[in-house]
Amino acid sequence: MKNRPHFRPNPYYEDLERMEEAVMSILHNLEMENTEIHENNYKLKKEITFSRNLLSQLLMENTCRKKLVPLKQESKEVHLDCALNQKYLVDFNKKDKDQQRPDPASSGLRKCKRAGIGHTPVRELPEE
């Protein structure tokens, strides 16, 4: 064993191993950071999509509200017109009833019977 030559390690090789460890550590840190960035990017994309959908819904709701205002006004006008028409019909029916008080002498059926052209209803007998 004494005949073997003494092996002395190469100082450049040791430096190279330390540099490789440092580079591998940096690479690992960069990969972890890259993973975090991808996760954050995915979350941000989801949030952006949600915000766009929310904005779209808000714009649609705003448009509907703008269209609803004239419809509400028109509905009020229609209800007012309907109430006025109902009042007019009630008043008209009262006047019509007052004008058409039953007067036996002026009844159309009595006039027809006096003239001899009255109609007597025919009763149908039930079939046996």
XYZ file of C-alpha atoms in Angstrom, residues 23-98:
76
model
C -26.557 26.675 -9.514
C -28.829 23.783 -8.579
C -30.068 25.745 -5.549
C -30.776 28.772 -7.756
C -32.537 26.529 -10.293
C -34.706 25.010 -7.559
C -35.635 28.496 -6.253
C -36.498 29.640 -9.788
C -38.704 26.575 -10.365
C -40.555 27.213 -7.095
C -41.005 30.878 -8.020
C -42.219 29.866 -11.494
C -44.821 27.547 -9.941
C -46.051 30.343 -7.659
C -46.263 32.739 -10.582
C -48.306 30.234 -12.618
C -50.699 29.721 -9.688
C -51.075 33.485 -9.214
C -51.570 33.918 -12.946
C -54.350 31.306 -12.930
C -56.044 33.000 -9.953
C -55.798 36.384 -11.658
C -57.298 34.989 -14.873
C -60.228 33.584 -12.882
C -60.668 36.936 -11.152
C -60.518 38.811 -14.464
C -63.139 36.490 -15.947
C -65.352 36.983 -12.899
C -64.922 40.767 -13.123
C -65.781 40.785 -16.825
C -68.891 38.698 -16.216
C -69.871 40.949 -13.331
C -69.349 44.052 -15.461
C -71.418 42.525 -18.228
C -74.217 41.713 -15.797
C -74.117 45.222 -14.334
C -74.278 46.783 -17.784
C -77.229 44.549 -18.680
C -78.996 45.460 -15.448
C -78.367 49.159 -16.058
C -79.767 48.848 -19.583
C -82.841 47.057 -18.256
C -83.384 49.757 -15.646
C -83.151 52.457 -18.300
C -85.761 50.599 -20.363
C -87.929 50.029 -17.289
C -88.349 53.724 -16.420
C -90.414 54.598 -19.538
C -92.378 51.359 -19.159
C -93.285 52.242 -15.577
C -94.410 55.694 -16.712
C -96.431 54.141 -19.526
C -97.942 51.657 -17.075
C -99.031 54.512 -14.800
C -100.639 56.253 -17.772
C -102.416 53.041 -18.813
C -103.719 52.504 -15.273
C -104.956 56.096 -15.190
C -106.657 55.658 -18.575
C -108.193 52.391 -17.391
C -109.541 54.032 -14.228
C -110.989 56.901 -16.262
C -112.595 54.460 -18.712
C -114.072 52.462 -15.836
C -115.512 55.602 -14.281
C -116.893 56.641 -17.647
C -118.539 53.215 -18.127
C -120.043 53.264 -14.634
C -121.445 56.745 -15.230
C -122.681 55.722 -18.669
C -124.401 52.591 -17.268
C -126.096 54.671 -14.553
C -127.375 57.143 -17.150
C -128.483 54.312 -19.408
C -130.379 52.589 -16.568
C -132.021 55.899 -15.638
